[in-house]
PDB file of C-alpha atoms and ligand atoms in Angstrom:
ATOM      1  CA  UNK A   1      60.954  58.566 -29.180  1.00  0.00           C
ATOM      2  CA  UNK A   2      58.925  57.338 -32.126  1.00  0.00           C
ATOM      3  CA  UNK A   3      55.804  55.404 -31.159  1.00  0.00           C
ATOM      4  CA  UNK A   4      55.696  51.715 -31.957  1.00  0.00           C
ATOM      5  CA  UNK A   5      52.819  51.149 -34.374  1.00  0.00           C
ATOM      6  CA  UNK A   6      51.572  47.835 -35.756  1.00  0.00           C
ATOM      7  CA  UNK A   7      49.241  47.603 -38.762  1.00  0.00           C
ATOM      8  CA  UNK A   8      47.875  44.168 -39.655  1.00  0.00           C
ATOM      9  CA  UNK A   9      47.503  43.458 -43.353  1.00  0.00           C
ATOM     10  CA  UNK A  10      49.823  46.368 -43.994  1.00  0.00           C
ATOM     11  CA  UNK A  11      51.431  45.009 -47.139  1.00  0.00           C
ATOM     12  CA  UNK A  12      48.809  46.345 -49.564  1.00  0.00           C
ATOM     13  CA  UNK A  13      45.549  48.269 -49.915  1.00  0.00           C
ATOM     14  CA  UNK A  14      44.200  50.339 -47.028  1.00  0.00           C
ATOM     15  CA  UNK A  15      46.648  48.834 -44.519  1.00  0.00           C
ATOM     16  CA  UNK A  16      49.668  49.876 -46.569  1.00  0.00           C
ATOM     17  CA  UNK A  17      48.287  53.420 -46.952  1.00  0.00           C
ATOM     18  CA  UNK A  18      47.783  53.598 -43.160  1.00  0.00           C
ATOM     19  CA  UNK A  19      51.298  52.311 -42.519  1.00  0.00           C
ATOM     20  CA  UNK A  20      52.828  54.861 -44.907  1.00  0.00           C
ATOM     21  CA  UNK A  21      50.732  57.707 -43.452  1.00  0.00           C
ATOM     22  CA  UNK A  22      51.832  56.928 -39.874  1.00  0.00           C
ATOM     23  CA  UNK A  23      55.453  56.408 -40.892  1.00  0.00           C
ATOM     24  CA  UNK A  24      55.405  59.815 -42.611  1.00  0.00           C
ATOM     25  CA  UNK A  25      54.042  61.284 -39.358  1.00  0.00           C
ATOM     26  CA  UNK A  26      57.164  60.012 -37.569  1.00  0.00           C
ATOM     27  CA  UNK A  27      56.024  56.727 -36.016  1.00  0.00           C
ATOM     28  CA  UNK A  28      58.077  53.510 -36.011  1.00  0.00           C
ATOM     29  CA  UNK A  29      55.701  51.424 -38.096  1.00  0.00           C
ATOM     30  CA  UNK A  30      55.621  47.647 -38.426  1.00  0.00           C
ATOM     31  CA  UNK A  31      53.238  45.797 -40.713  1.00  0.00           C
ATOM     32  CA  UNK A  32      52.115  42.220 -40.849  1.00  0.00           C
ATOM     33  CA  UNK A  33      52.047  40.470 -44.186  1.00  0.00           C
ATOM     34  CA  UNK A  34      50.659  37.015 -44.805  1.00  0.00           C
ATOM     35  CA  UNK A  35      51.963  36.314 -48.284  1.00  0.00           C
ATOM     36  CA  UNK A  36      54.544  37.754 -50.670  1.00  0.00           C
ATOM     37  CA  UNK A  37      57.130  40.257 -49.512  1.00  0.00           C
ATOM     38  CA  UNK A  38      56.944  43.011 -46.892  1.00  0.00           C
ATOM     39  CA  UNK A  39      56.589  46.508 -48.358  1.00  0.00           C
ATOM     40  CA  UNK A  40      59.782  48.477 -48.912  1.00  0.00           C
ATOM     41  CA  UNK A  41      60.875  50.785 -46.137  1.00  0.00           C
ATOM     42  CA  UNK A  42      58.611  49.288 -43.466  1.00  0.00           C
ATOM     43  CA  UNK A  43      59.440  46.658 -40.851  1.00  0.00           C
ATOM     44  CA  UNK A  44      57.474  43.574 -41.909  1.00  0.00           C
ATOM     45  CA  UNK A  45      56.554  40.524 -39.854  1.00  0.00           C
ATOM     46  CA  UNK A  46      54.912  37.510 -41.387  1.00  0.00           C
ATOM     47  CA  UNK A  47      51.640  36.742 -39.627  1.00  0.00           C
ATOM     48  CA  UNK A  48      48.319  35.095 -40.310  1.00  0.00           C
ATOM     49  CA  UNK A  49      45.832  36.621 -37.871  1.00  0.00           C
ATOM     50  CA  UNK A  50      43.852  33.373 -37.771  1.00  0.00           C
ATOM     51  CA  UNK A  51      46.732  31.883 -35.731  1.00  0.00           C
ATOM     52  CA  UNK A  52      47.352  33.017 -32.146  1.00  0.00           C
ATOM     53  CA  UNK A  53      50.877  31.558 -32.350  1.00  0.00           C
ATOM     54  CA  UNK A  54      51.584  33.747 -35.420  1.00  0.00           C
ATOM     55  CA  UNK A  55      50.187  36.796 -33.633  1.00  0.00           C
ATOM     56  CA  UNK A  56      52.324  36.150 -30.526  1.00  0.00           C
ATOM     57  CA  UNK A  57      55.465  35.693 -32.649  1.00  0.00           C
ATOM     58  CA  UNK A  58      54.746  38.854 -34.670  1.00  0.00           C
ATOM     59  CA  UNK A  59      54.316  40.982 -31.544  1.00  0.00           C
ATOM     60  CA  UNK A  60      57.498  39.515 -30.041  1.00  0.00           C
ATOM     61  CA  UNK A  61      59.443  40.597 -33.148  1.00  0.00           C
ATOM     62  CA  UNK A  62      57.883  44.060 -33.248  1.00  0.00           C
ATOM     63  CA  UNK A  63      58.565  44.607 -29.549  1.00  0.00           C
ATOM     64  CA  UNK A  64      62.200  43.591 -30.017  1.00  0.00           C
ATOM     65  CA  UNK A  65      62.575  46.034 -32.946  1.00  0.00           C
ATOM     66  CA  UNK A  66      60.457  49.060 -31.898  1.00  0.00           C
ATOM     67  CA  UNK A  67      59.346  48.470 -28.285  1.00  0.00           C
ATOM     68  CA  UNK A  68      55.834  47.760 -26.994  1.00  0.00           C
ATOM     69  CA  UNK A  69      53.061  48.498 -29.484  1.00  0.00           C
ATOM     70  CA  UNK A  70      51.396  51.776 -28.581  1.00  0.00           C
ATOM     71  CA  UNK A  71      49.153  52.076 -31.635  1.00  0.00           C
ATOM     72  CA  UNK A  72      47.462  48.962 -32.995  1.00  0.00           C
ATOM     73  CA  UNK A  73      45.576  49.116 -36.283  1.00  0.00           C
ATOM     74  CA  UNK A  74      43.615  45.926 -36.908  1.00  0.00           C
ATOM     75  CA  UNK A  75      43.046  46.094 -40.640  1.00  0.00           C
ATOM     76  CA  UNK A  76      43.542  42.568 -42.040  1.00  0.00           C
ATOM     77  CA  UNK A  77      40.326  41.315 -43.563  1.00  0.00           C
ATOM     78  CA  UNK A  78      38.755  39.132 -46.224  1.00  0.00           C
ATOM     79  CA  UNK A  79      35.477  38.681 -48.052  1.00  0.00           C
ATOM     80  CA  UNK A  80      33.897  35.415 -49.191  1.00  0.00           C
ATOM     81  CA  UNK A  81      30.650  36.592 -50.715  1.00  0.00           C
ATOM     82  CA  UNK A  82      27.668  34.422 -51.455  1.00  0.00           C
ATOM     83  CA  UNK A  83      23.965  34.434 -50.674  1.00  0.00           C
ATOM     84  CA  UNK A  84      23.000  32.843 -47.363  1.00  0.00           C
ATOM     85  CA  UNK A  85      21.042  30.039 -49.032  1.00  0.00           C
ATOM     86  CA  UNK A  86      24.290  28.917 -50.687  1.00  0.00           C
ATOM     87  CA  UNK A  87      26.698  29.746 -47.862  1.00  0.00           C
ATOM     88  CA  UNK A  88      28.544  26.782 -46.371  1.00  0.00           C
ATOM     89  CA  UNK A  89      29.389  26.962 -42.691  1.00  0.00           C
ATOM     90  CA  UNK A  90      33.124  27.343 -43.284  1.00  0.00           C
ATOM     91  CA  UNK A  91      32.496  30.258 -45.664  1.00  0.00           C
ATOM     92  CA  UNK A  92      30.791  31.977 -42.742  1.00  0.00           C
ATOM     93  CA  UNK A  93      33.262  31.001 -40.032  1.00  0.00           C
ATOM     94  CA  UNK A  94      36.399  31.696 -42.140  1.00  0.00           C
ATOM     95  CA  UNK A  95      35.360  35.329 -42.532  1.00  0.00           C
ATOM     96  CA  UNK A  96      34.481  35.687 -38.844  1.00  0.00           C
ATOM     97  CA  UNK A  97      37.800  34.060 -37.928  1.00  0.00           C
ATOM     98  CA  UNK A  98      39.920  36.445 -40.019  1.00  0.00           C
ATOM     99  CA  UNK A  99      37.957  39.673 -39.532  1.00  0.00           C
ATOM    100  CA  UNK A 100      36.553  39.457 -36.001  1.00  0.00           C
ATOM    101  CA  UNK A 101      38.467  36.768 -34.094  1.00  0.00           C
ATOM    102  CA  UNK A 102      41.633  38.077 -35.801  1.00  0.00           C
ATOM    103  CA  UNK A 103      40.970  41.489 -34.226  1.00  0.00           C
ATOM    104  CA  UNK A 104      40.407  39.784 -30.870  1.00  0.00           C
ATOM    105  CA  UNK A 105      43.769  37.973 -31.201  1.00  0.00           C
ATOM    106  CA  UNK A 106      45.811  41.103 -31.920  1.00  0.00           C
ATOM    107  CA  UNK A 107      43.966  43.286 -29.398  1.00  0.00           C
ATOM    108  CA  UNK A 108      44.331  40.611 -26.710  1.00  0.00           C
ATOM    109  CA  UNK A 109      48.096  40.400 -27.332  1.00  0.00           C
ATOM    110  CA  UNK A 110      48.461  44.194 -27.410  1.00  0.00           C
ATOM    111  CA  UNK A 111      46.478  45.126 -24.321  1.00  0.00           C
ATOM    112  CA  UNK A 112      48.743  44.104 -21.424  1.00  0.00           C
ATOM    113  CA  UNK A 113      51.795  46.053 -22.641  1.00  0.00           C
ATOM    114  CA  UNK A 114      49.522  49.051 -23.320  1.00  0.00           C
ATOM    115  CA  UNK A 115      48.176  48.815 -19.760  1.00  0.00           C
ATOM    116  CA  UNK A 116      51.759  48.846 -18.502  1.00  0.00           C
ATOM    117  CA  UNK A 117      52.566  51.891 -20.651  1.00  0.00           C
ATOM    118  CA  UNK A 118      49.376  53.557 -19.396  1.00  0.00           C
ATOM    119  CA  UNK A 119      48.566  54.689 -22.912  1.00  0.00           C
ATOM    120  CA  UNK A 120      47.459  53.141 -26.150  1.00  0.00           C
ATOM    121  CA  UNK A 121      45.391  53.518 -29.287  1.00  0.00           C
ATOM    122  CA  UNK A 122      43.471  50.666 -30.841  1.00  0.00           C
ATOM    123  CA  UNK A 123      41.842  51.318 -34.206  1.00  0.00           C
ATOM    124  CA  UNK A 124      39.736  48.632 -35.836  1.00  0.00           C
ATOM    125  CA  UNK A 125      38.884  48.787 -39.535  1.00  0.00           C
ATOM    126  CA  UNK A 126      35.234  47.847 -39.961  1.00  0.00           C
ATOM    127  CA  UNK A 127      33.007  48.638 -42.968  1.00  0.00           C
ATOM    128  CA  UNK A 128      29.860  50.558 -43.866  1.00  0.00           C
ATOM    129  CA  UNK A 129      28.396  47.108 -44.562  1.00  0.00           C
ATOM    130  CA  UNK A 130      28.603  46.222 -40.852  1.00  0.00           C
ATOM    131  CA  UNK A 131      25.772  48.573 -40.040  1.00  0.00           C
ATOM    132  CA  UNK A 132      23.878  48.882 -43.332  1.00  0.00           C
ATOM    133  CA  UNK A 133      24.100  45.230 -44.436  1.00  0.00           C
ATOM    134  CA  UNK A 134      24.774  43.982 -47.943  1.00  0.00           C
ATOM    135  CA  UNK A 135      23.218  41.140 -49.916  1.00  0.00           C
ATOM    136  CA  UNK A 136      25.805  38.400 -50.374  1.00  0.00           C
ATOM    137  CA  UNK A 137      27.771  39.483 -47.317  1.00  0.00           C
ATOM    138  CA  UNK A 138      26.023  38.066 -44.226  1.00  0.00           C
ATOM    139  CA  UNK A 139      29.372  36.665 -43.071  1.00  0.00           C
ATOM    140  CA  UNK A 140      31.340  39.854 -43.739  1.00  0.00           C
ATOM    141  CA  UNK A 141      28.655  42.179 -42.319  1.00  0.00           C
ATOM    142  CA  UNK A 142      28.393  40.078 -39.151  1.00  0.00           C
ATOM    143  CA  UNK A 143      32.173  40.216 -38.695  1.00  0.00           C
ATOM    144  CA  UNK A 144      32.276  43.989 -39.230  1.00  0.00           C
ATOM    145  CA  UNK A 145      29.286  44.714 -36.969  1.00  0.00           C
ATOM    146  CA  UNK A 146      30.926  42.494 -34.358  1.00  0.00           C
ATOM    147  CA  UNK A 147      33.935  44.814 -34.332  1.00  0.00           C
ATOM    148  CA  UNK A 148      31.731  47.669 -33.111  1.00  0.00           C
ATOM    149  CA  UNK A 149      30.549  45.810 -30.009  1.00  0.00           C
ATOM    150  CA  UNK A 150      34.051  44.512 -29.452  1.00  0.00           C
ATOM    151  CA  UNK A 151      35.581  48.002 -29.663  1.00  0.00           C
ATOM    152  CA  UNK A 152      32.988  49.617 -27.427  1.00  0.00           C
ATOM    153  CA  UNK A 153      33.380  46.931 -24.756  1.00  0.00           C
ATOM    154  CA  UNK A 154      37.138  47.287 -24.923  1.00  0.00           C
ATOM    155  CA  UNK A 155      36.835  51.090 -24.739  1.00  0.00           C
ATOM    156  CA  UNK A 156      34.899  50.693 -21.478  1.00  0.00           C
ATOM    157  CA  UNK A 157      37.357  48.161 -20.054  1.00  0.00           C
ATOM    158  CA  UNK A 158      40.525  50.205 -20.711  1.00  0.00           C
ATOM    159  CA  UNK A 159      39.454  53.858 -20.800  1.00  0.00           C
ATOM    160  CA  UNK A 160      40.717  54.350 -17.249  1.00  0.00           C
ATOM    161  CA  UNK A 161      44.177  53.200 -18.459  1.00  0.00           C
ATOM    162  CA  UNK A 162      44.315  55.982 -21.050  1.00  0.00           C
ATOM    163  CA  UNK A 163      43.709  53.535 -23.908  1.00  0.00           C
ATOM    164  CA  UNK A 164      41.251  54.582 -26.601  1.00  0.00           C
ATOM    165  CA  UNK A 165      39.518  52.128 -28.900  1.00  0.00           C
ATOM    166  CA  UNK A 166      37.806  53.328 -32.053  1.00  0.00           C
ATOM    167  CA  UNK A 167      36.359  51.946 -35.249  1.00  0.00           C
ATOM    168  CA  UNK A 168      36.886  53.354 -38.732  1.00  0.00           C
ATOM    169  CA  UNK A 169      34.177  52.389 -41.142  1.00  0.00           C
ATOM    170  CA  UNK A 170      35.180  52.837 -44.784  1.00  0.00           C
ATOM    171  CA  UNK A 171      32.716  52.724 -47.659  1.00  0.00           C
ATOM    172  CA  UNK A 172      33.923  51.830 -51.139  1.00  0.00           C
ATOM    173  CA  UNK A 173      37.700  52.083 -51.410  1.00  0.00           C
ATOM    174  CA  UNK A 174      39.872  51.447 -54.479  1.00  0.00           C
ATOM    175  CA  UNK A 175      41.824  48.284 -53.538  1.00  0.00           C
ATOM    176  CA  UNK A 176      42.133  44.677 -54.704  1.00  0.00           C
ATOM    177  CA  UNK A 177      39.125  43.823 -52.502  1.00  0.00           C
ATOM    178  CA  UNK A 178      36.751  45.913 -54.611  1.00  0.00           C
ATOM    179  CA  UNK A 179      38.406  45.457 -58.021  1.00  0.00           C
ATOM    180  CA  UNK A 180      35.839  42.919 -59.244  1.00  0.00           C
ATOM    181  CA  UNK A 181      32.695  44.738 -58.039  1.00  0.00           C
ATOM    182  CA  UNK A 182      30.202  46.635 -60.200  1.00  0.00           C
ATOM    183  CA  UNK A 183      31.668  50.106 -59.703  1.00  0.00           C
ATOM    184  CA  UNK A 184      28.984  52.033 -61.564  1.00  0.00           C
ATOM    185  CA  UNK A 185      26.133  50.571 -59.493  1.00  0.00           C
ATOM    186  CA  UNK A 186      27.891  51.233 -56.189  1.00  0.00           C
ATOM    187  CA  UNK A 187      29.097  54.733 -57.040  1.00  0.00           C
ATOM    188  CA  UNK A 188      25.564  55.755 -58.043  1.00  0.00           C
ATOM    189  CA  UNK A 189      24.584  55.312 -54.361  1.00  0.00           C
ATOM    190  CA  UNK A 190      27.456  57.361 -52.964  1.00  0.00           C
ATOM    191  CA  UNK A 191      26.572  61.030 -52.331  1.00  0.00           C
ATOM    192  CA  UNK A 192      30.149  62.095 -53.107  1.00  0.00           C
ATOM    193  CA  UNK A 193      29.848  60.181 -56.381  1.00  0.00           C
ATOM    194  CA  UNK A 194      33.184  58.382 -56.322  1.00  0.00           C
ATOM    195  CA  UNK A 195      35.285  55.711 -54.672  1.00  0.00           C
ATOM    196  CA  UNK A 196      37.675  56.603 -51.841  1.00  0.00           C
ATOM    197  CA  UNK A 197      41.412  56.441 -52.197  1.00  0.00           C
ATOM    198  CA  UNK A 198      43.074  54.327 -49.470  1.00  0.00           C
ATOM    199  CA  UNK A 199      44.899  57.485 -48.334  1.00  0.00           C
ATOM    200  CA  UNK A 200      41.564  59.108 -47.408  1.00  0.00           C
ATOM    201  CA  UNK A 201      40.980  56.320 -44.885  1.00  0.00           C
ATOM    202  CA  UNK A 202      44.590  56.465 -43.725  1.00  0.00           C
ATOM    203  CA  UNK A 203      44.371  60.146 -42.828  1.00  0.00           C
ATOM    204  CA  UNK A 204      41.440  59.485 -40.471  1.00  0.00           C
ATOM    205  CA  UNK A 205      43.389  56.678 -38.815  1.00  0.00           C
ATOM    206  CA  UNK A 206      46.336  59.046 -38.407  1.00  0.00           C
ATOM    207  CA  UNK A 207      44.017  61.534 -36.692  1.00  0.00           C
ATOM    208  CA  UNK A 208      42.569  58.894 -34.331  1.00  0.00           C
ATOM    209  CA  UNK A 209      46.094  57.822 -33.431  1.00  0.00           C
ATOM    210  CA  UNK A 210      47.181  61.416 -32.764  1.00  0.00           C
ATOM    211  CA  UNK A 211      47.001  63.588 -29.646  1.00  0.00           C
ATOM    212  CA  UNK A 212      44.233  65.577 -31.333  1.00  0.00           C
ATOM    213  CA  UNK A 213      41.926  62.582 -30.797  1.00  0.00           C
ATOM    214  CA  UNK A 214      42.744  62.224 -27.086  1.00  0.00           C
ATOM    215  CA  UNK A 215      39.076  62.435 -25.995  1.00  0.00           C
ATOM    216  CA  UNK A 216      37.574  60.115 -28.623  1.00  0.00           C
ATOM    217  CA  UNK A 217      36.868  56.528 -27.648  1.00  0.00           C
ATOM    218  CA  UNK A 218      34.212  53.974 -28.543  1.00  0.00           C
ATOM    219  CA  UNK A 219      33.421  55.951 -31.694  1.00  0.00           C
ATOM    220  CA  UNK A 220      32.567  54.639 -35.133  1.00  0.00           C
ATOM    221  CA  UNK A 221      33.902  57.061 -37.744  1.00  0.00           C
ATOM    222  CA  UNK A 222      32.476  56.618 -41.236  1.00  0.00           C
ATOM    223  CA  UNK A 223      34.791  57.353 -44.161  1.00  0.00           C
ATOM    224  CA  UNK A 224      32.306  56.473 -46.851  1.00  0.00           C
ATOM    225  CA  UNK A 225      31.418  59.502 -48.956  1.00  0.00           C
ATOM    226  CA  UNK A 226      27.955  59.449 -47.348  1.00  0.00           C
ATOM    227  CA  UNK A 227      27.133  55.885 -48.424  1.00  0.00           C
ATOM    228  CA  UNK A 228      26.115  54.789 -44.914  1.00  0.00           C
ATOM    229  CA  UNK A 229      24.252  57.918 -43.812  1.00  0.00           C
ATOM    230  CA  UNK A 230      21.515  57.062 -41.353  1.00  0.00           C
ATOM    231  CA  UNK A 231      23.079  53.803 -40.223  1.00  0.00           C
TER     232      UNK A 231
HETATM  233  P1  NDP B 301      42.900  43.990 -49.590  1.00  0.00           P
HETATM  234  O1  NDP B 301      42.236  42.746 -50.038  1.00  0.00           O
HETATM  235  O2  NDP B 301      43.530  44.911 -50.564  1.00  0.00           O
HETATM  236  O3  NDP B 301      43.999  43.635 -48.457  1.00  0.00           O
HETATM  237  C1  NDP B 301      43.658  42.808 -47.391  1.00  0.00           C
HETATM  238  C2  NDP B 301      44.825  42.748 -46.443  1.00  0.00           C
HETATM  239  O4  NDP B 301      44.479  41.895 -45.344  1.00  0.00           O
HETATM  240  C3  NDP B 301      46.061  42.132 -47.099  1.00  0.00           C
HETATM  241  O5  NDP B 301      47.205  42.739 -46.556  1.00  0.00           O
HETATM  242  C4  NDP B 301      45.975  40.684 -46.661  1.00  0.00           C
HETATM  243  O6  NDP B 301      47.219  40.027 -46.618  1.00  0.00           O
HETATM  244  C5  NDP B 301      45.452  40.867 -45.252  1.00  0.00           C
HETATM  245  N1  NDP B 301      44.866  39.644 -44.715  1.00  0.00           N
HETATM  246  C6  NDP B 301      43.739  39.019 -45.098  1.00  0.00           C
HETATM  247  N2  NDP B 301      43.534  37.921 -44.351  1.00  0.00           N
HETATM  248  C7  NDP B 301      44.561  37.849 -43.479  1.00  0.00           C
HETATM  249  C8  NDP B 301      44.927  36.949 -42.463  1.00  0.00           C
HETATM  250  N3  NDP B 301      44.202  35.855 -42.174  1.00  0.00           N
HETATM  251  N4  NDP B 301      46.046  37.191 -41.753  1.00  0.00           N
HETATM  252  C9  NDP B 301      46.808  38.258 -42.031  1.00  0.00           C
HETATM  253  N5  NDP B 301      46.527  39.150 -42.988  1.00  0.00           N
HETATM  254  C10 NDP B 301      45.417  38.942 -43.711  1.00  0.00           C
HETATM  255  O7  NDP B 301      41.795  44.743 -48.733  1.00  0.00           O
HETATM  256  P2  NDP B 301      41.561  46.290 -48.382  1.00  0.00           P
HETATM  257  O8  NDP B 301      42.845  46.999 -48.239  1.00  0.00           O
HETATM  258  O9  NDP B 301      40.525  46.802 -49.280  1.00  0.00           O
HETATM  259  O10 NDP B 301      40.877  46.105 -46.939  1.00  0.00           O
HETATM  260  C11 NDP B 301      41.527  46.368 -45.718  1.00  0.00           C
HETATM  261  C12 NDP B 301      40.465  46.377 -44.627  1.00  0.00           C
HETATM  262  O11 NDP B 301      39.502  47.381 -44.916  1.00  0.00           O
HETATM  263  C13 NDP B 301      39.708  45.062 -44.519  1.00  0.00           C
HETATM  264  O12 NDP B 301      39.441  44.780 -43.164  1.00  0.00           O
HETATM  265  C14 NDP B 301      38.417  45.361 -45.260  1.00  0.00           C
HETATM  266  O13 NDP B 301      37.358  44.555 -44.814  1.00  0.00           O
HETATM  267  C15 NDP B 301      38.213  46.817 -44.915  1.00  0.00           C
HETATM  268  N6  NDP B 301      37.352  47.544 -45.829  1.00  0.00           N
HETATM  269  C16 NDP B 301      37.655  47.662 -47.163  1.00  0.00           C
HETATM  270  C17 NDP B 301      36.811  48.363 -47.999  1.00  0.00           C
HETATM  271  C18 NDP B 301      37.079  48.547 -49.449  1.00  0.00           C
HETATM  272  O14 NDP B 301      36.214  49.091 -50.139  1.00  0.00           O
HETATM  273  N7  NDP B 301      38.215  48.146 -49.973  1.00  0.00           N
HETATM  274  C19 NDP B 301      35.576  48.978 -47.480  1.00  0.00           C
HETATM  275  C20 NDP B 301      35.370  48.802 -46.076  1.00  0.00           C
HETATM  276  C21 NDP B 301      36.229  48.111 -45.300  1.00  0.00           C
HETATM  277  P3  NDP B 301      47.777  39.239 -47.951  1.00  0.00           P
HETATM  278  O15 NDP B 301      48.322  40.284 -48.873  1.00  0.00           O
HETATM  279  O16 NDP B 301      48.805  38.350 -47.414  1.00  0.00           O
HETATM  280  O17 NDP B 301      46.591  38.523 -48.538  1.00  0.00           O
END
């Protein structure tokens, strides 16, 4: 039977590429979308990850359609960049709430059914910025670094239940999130000399979700063209 997979923020960007990659590999893939329409050909559930009630309702719908979620990809995320001296408290906490507490909400909802199944894969999408830091992104970097400690603690809690928890740490990927940035300046710091395509991140997620990655847990896998080397 096809595995039940849920990708948050799977209506565009990296999340959509992950959803399509896993669907092509034969999984029953559901995506959450917050605004607009669900992507064609994928089971979409409306969900804002800053609301536990939304998360509960989304999982209920996915379970009814595809069965208990066996692979969770926590991908939904936002940026609200500004220098610390100018950063209002809600600009900090909004980003933590979506990126870090959002991952807590979906992982918390997913874990009991995974424990019952005695198998599961949790993959959290962090960022190179979580470990290397980035001016203007204290909020975002804190949220993404937080995912590493969260994942590693979870990996220790549920390893004995055959549940792996890993972090994928992309660098500079061509999506709406990076459309406004100074591409030339960033690319000049990337050893591979270019931006990533969302599909290049998606393929690593597919690997981590596969049987080939059965002995990998608590890992942080960079997919950053060398941008974060040494961090
Ligand atoms: P996009 O801005 O293209 O897409 C973000 C996705 O997250 C959208 O689907 C959006 O939904 C969803 N989302 C945002 N906030 C919420 C929320 N509160 N509840 C539910 N869904 C939400 O971003 P990317 O595809 O580039 O990024 C995906 C992930 O990868 C993020 O976690 C990001 O931090 C990370 N990342 C991206 C990098 C890059 O270079 N692009 C580099 C490193 C990490 P909606 O369409 O409704 O707004």
